[in-house]
XYZ file of C-alpha atoms in Angstrom:
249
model
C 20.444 4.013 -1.603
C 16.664 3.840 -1.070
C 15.784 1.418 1.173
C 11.580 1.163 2.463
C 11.723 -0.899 5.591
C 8.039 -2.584 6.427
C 7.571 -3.161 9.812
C 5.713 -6.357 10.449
C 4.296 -8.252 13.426
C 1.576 -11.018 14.552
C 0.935 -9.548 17.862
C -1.912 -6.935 16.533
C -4.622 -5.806 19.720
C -7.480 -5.619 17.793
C -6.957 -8.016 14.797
C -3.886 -10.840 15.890
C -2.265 -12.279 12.749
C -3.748 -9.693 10.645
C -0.259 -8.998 8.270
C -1.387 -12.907 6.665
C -4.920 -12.259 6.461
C -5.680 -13.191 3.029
C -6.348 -10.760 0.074
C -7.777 -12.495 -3.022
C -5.238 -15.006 -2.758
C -2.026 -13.559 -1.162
C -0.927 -12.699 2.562
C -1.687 -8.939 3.232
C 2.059 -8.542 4.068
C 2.595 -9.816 0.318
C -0.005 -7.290 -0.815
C 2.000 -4.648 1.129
C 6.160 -5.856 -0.041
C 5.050 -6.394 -3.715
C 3.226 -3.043 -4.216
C 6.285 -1.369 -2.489
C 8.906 -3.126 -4.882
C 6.694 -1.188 -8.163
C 7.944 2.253 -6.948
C 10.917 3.048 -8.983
C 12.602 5.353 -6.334
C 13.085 2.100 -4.085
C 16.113 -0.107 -4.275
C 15.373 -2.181 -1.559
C 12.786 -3.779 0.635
C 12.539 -5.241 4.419
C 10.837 -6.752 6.405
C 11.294 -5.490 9.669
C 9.811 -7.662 11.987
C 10.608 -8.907 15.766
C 12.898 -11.800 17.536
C 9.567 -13.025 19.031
C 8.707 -16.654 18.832
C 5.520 -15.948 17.527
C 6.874 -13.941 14.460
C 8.115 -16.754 13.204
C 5.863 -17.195 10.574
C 6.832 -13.831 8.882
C 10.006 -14.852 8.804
C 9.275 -18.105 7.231
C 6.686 -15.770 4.598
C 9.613 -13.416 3.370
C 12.228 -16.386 3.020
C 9.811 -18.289 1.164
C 9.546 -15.268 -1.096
C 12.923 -14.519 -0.925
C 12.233 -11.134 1.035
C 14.900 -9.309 2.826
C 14.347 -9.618 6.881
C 15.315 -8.223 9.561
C 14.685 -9.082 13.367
C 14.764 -6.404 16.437
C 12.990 -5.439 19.212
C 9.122 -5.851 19.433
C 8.089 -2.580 21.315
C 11.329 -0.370 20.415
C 10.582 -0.107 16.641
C 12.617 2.955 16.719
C 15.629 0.426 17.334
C 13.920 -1.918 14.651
C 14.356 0.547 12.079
C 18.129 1.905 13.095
C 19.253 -1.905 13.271
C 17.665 -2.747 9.530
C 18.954 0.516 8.004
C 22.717 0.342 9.883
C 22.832 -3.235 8.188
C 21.704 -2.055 4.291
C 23.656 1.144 4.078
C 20.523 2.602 3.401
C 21.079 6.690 3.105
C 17.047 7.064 2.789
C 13.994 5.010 4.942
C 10.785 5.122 3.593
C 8.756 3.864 6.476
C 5.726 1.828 5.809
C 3.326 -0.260 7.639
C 2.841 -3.825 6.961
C -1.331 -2.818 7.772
C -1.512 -1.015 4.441
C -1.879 -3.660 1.455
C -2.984 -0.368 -0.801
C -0.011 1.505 -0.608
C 0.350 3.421 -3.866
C 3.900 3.435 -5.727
C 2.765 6.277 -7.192
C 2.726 8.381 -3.896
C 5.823 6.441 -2.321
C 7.991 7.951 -5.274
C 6.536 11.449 -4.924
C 7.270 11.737 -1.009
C 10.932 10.105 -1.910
C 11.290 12.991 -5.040
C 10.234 15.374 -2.574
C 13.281 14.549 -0.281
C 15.516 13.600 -3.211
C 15.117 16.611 -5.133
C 15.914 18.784 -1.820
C 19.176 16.432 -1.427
C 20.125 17.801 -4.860
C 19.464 21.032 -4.404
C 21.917 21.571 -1.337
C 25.033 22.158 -3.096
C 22.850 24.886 -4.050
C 22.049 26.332 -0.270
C 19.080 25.450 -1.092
C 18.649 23.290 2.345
C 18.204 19.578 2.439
C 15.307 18.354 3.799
C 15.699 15.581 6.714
C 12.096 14.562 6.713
C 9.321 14.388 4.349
C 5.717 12.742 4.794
C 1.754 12.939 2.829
C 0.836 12.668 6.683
C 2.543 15.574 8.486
C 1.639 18.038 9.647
C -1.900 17.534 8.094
C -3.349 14.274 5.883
C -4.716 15.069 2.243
C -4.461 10.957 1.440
C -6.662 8.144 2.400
C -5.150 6.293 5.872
C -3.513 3.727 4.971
C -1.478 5.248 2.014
C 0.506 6.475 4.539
C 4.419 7.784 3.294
C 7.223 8.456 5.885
C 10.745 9.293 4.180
C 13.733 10.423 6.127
C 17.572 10.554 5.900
C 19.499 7.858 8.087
C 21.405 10.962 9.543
C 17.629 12.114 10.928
C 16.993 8.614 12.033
C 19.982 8.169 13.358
C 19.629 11.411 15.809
C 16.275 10.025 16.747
C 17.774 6.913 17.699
C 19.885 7.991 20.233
C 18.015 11.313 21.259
C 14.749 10.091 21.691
C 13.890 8.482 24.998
C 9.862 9.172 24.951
C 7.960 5.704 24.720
C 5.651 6.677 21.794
C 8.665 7.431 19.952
C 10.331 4.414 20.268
C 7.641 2.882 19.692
C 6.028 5.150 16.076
C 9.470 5.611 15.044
C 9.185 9.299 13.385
C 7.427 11.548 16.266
C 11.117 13.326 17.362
C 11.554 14.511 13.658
C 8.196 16.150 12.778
C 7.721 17.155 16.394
C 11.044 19.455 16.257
C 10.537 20.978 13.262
C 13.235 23.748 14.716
C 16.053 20.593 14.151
C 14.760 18.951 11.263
C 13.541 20.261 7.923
C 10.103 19.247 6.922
C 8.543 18.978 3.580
C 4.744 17.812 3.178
C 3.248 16.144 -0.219
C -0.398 17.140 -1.008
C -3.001 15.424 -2.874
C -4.791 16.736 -5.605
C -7.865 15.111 -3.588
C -7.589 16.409 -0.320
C -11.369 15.072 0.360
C -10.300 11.299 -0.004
C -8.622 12.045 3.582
C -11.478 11.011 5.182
C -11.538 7.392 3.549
C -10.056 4.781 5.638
C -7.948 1.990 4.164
C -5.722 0.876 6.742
C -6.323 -2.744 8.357
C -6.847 -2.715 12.459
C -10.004 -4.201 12.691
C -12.347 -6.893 11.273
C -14.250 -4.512 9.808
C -11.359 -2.995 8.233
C -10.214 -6.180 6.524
C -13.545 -6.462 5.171
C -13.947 -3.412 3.196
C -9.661 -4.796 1.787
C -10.942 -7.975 1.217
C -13.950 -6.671 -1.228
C -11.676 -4.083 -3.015
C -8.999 -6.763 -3.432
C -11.585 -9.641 -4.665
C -12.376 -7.024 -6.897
C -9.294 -6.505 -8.476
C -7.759 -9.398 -7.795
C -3.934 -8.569 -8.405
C -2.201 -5.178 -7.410
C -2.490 -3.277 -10.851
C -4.204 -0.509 -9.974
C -4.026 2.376 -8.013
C -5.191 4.480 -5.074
C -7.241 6.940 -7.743
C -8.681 3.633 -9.327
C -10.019 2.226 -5.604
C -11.578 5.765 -5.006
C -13.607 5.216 -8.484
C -14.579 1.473 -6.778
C -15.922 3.113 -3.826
C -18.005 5.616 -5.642
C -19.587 2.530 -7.332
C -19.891 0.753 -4.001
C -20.301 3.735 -1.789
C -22.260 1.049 0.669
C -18.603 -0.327 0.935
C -17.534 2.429 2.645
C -20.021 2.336 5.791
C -17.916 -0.690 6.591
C -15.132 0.451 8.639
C -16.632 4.350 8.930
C -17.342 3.757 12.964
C -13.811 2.764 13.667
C -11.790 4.818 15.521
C -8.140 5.109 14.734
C -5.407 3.932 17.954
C -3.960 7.422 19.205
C -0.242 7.624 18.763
């Protein structure tokens, strides 16, 4: 089983409360779940989100929706992720951020087909791969279309091997960072220019340039190829958010 766990929380730096900042209607974190649920390599979806007081209101948000949740620890989101995957029997994680409301379904199932179809193969010798990403080792995507995919078995080895705060705490640095222990595969775009847009939300500015794209298309039938066409239109739109600097992992 597929399972994409979406890790969630209020407590953002640089833009608090930002996974319920609205989008043409809808709570970003809805944005985010309900474009995940369209890929048709996912079986399941959770919200992965923390036992802190003040996440209670994304808890209340996914039961209200009738979302799968999951509470753990607010700064080990390694654990976070273990926990929600131990409890669904999950065999596969995609791992994706609840500050992405364009994540593409389209490029969640190719990174999953890219790990499924080397799960397949290994009866073959082939080789299984344990981790496979459109971020590592280089980005050809947009941020914020951002596609992790790993085998519990990898996750699991992370879990208990990796004692290194930033890996607690970004969840998938131990498996692309021994790439002599785990097998790697990367997915490409066919636009490897778009890697320089940014679509992720961290800051107000960020949410701005969201909030026009998703005013503009006012549901989430469309797709990452679609917003890049937008932009051209509105290339103004993309002076936005071009200053802002992306947290270091």
């Amino acid at each position: 089983m597929t399972t994409a766990i979406i890790q969630a929380r209020m407590s953002s730096t640089r833009l608090p409360g930002k996974v319920l900042l609205d989008l043409a209607g809808q709570p970003m974190l809805a944005r985010v779940v309900e474009r995940a649920q369209q890929a048709r390599t996912i079986d399941r979806v959770i919200v992965a989100t923390t036992v802190e007081p003040e996440d209670e209101p994304i808890v209340g948000l996914c039961h209200s929706r009738g979302w799968a949740v999951s509470r753990g620890s607010r700064d080990d989101v390694l654990d976070r992720y273990y926990q929600a995957a131990l409890s669904d029997g999950a065999d596969s994680i995609v791992r994706i951020t609840s500050d992405c409301p364009l994540i593409d379904p389209g490029v969640i199932d190719q990174v999953v087909a890219q790990l499924e179809a080397a799960r397949l193969t290994e009866s073959a010798n082939v080789g299984a791969i344990d981790y496979a990403s459109n971020i590592n080792p280089k980005r050809t995507y947009p941020r914020g279309l951002d596609v992790e995919v790993f085998t519990f078995a990898a996750l699991s080895t992370a879990w208990r091997e990796d004692r290194e705060p930033t890996g607690r705490e970004h969840v998938t640095p131990f498996l692309y960072r021994n790439p002599e222990r785990f097998r790697i595969a990367l997915v490409e775009s066919d636009r490897p220019e778009a890697a320089s847009h940014r679509w992720s939300v961290d800051t107000p500015e960020d949410y701005e340039l969201l909030r026009r794209i998703y005013e503009h298309f006012r549901d989430d039938d469309f797709t990452w190829e679609d917003v890049l066409d937008l932009l051209a239109e509105h290339p103004q739109w993309v002076d936005l958010n071009r200053h802002v600097e992306q947290k270091p992992h």
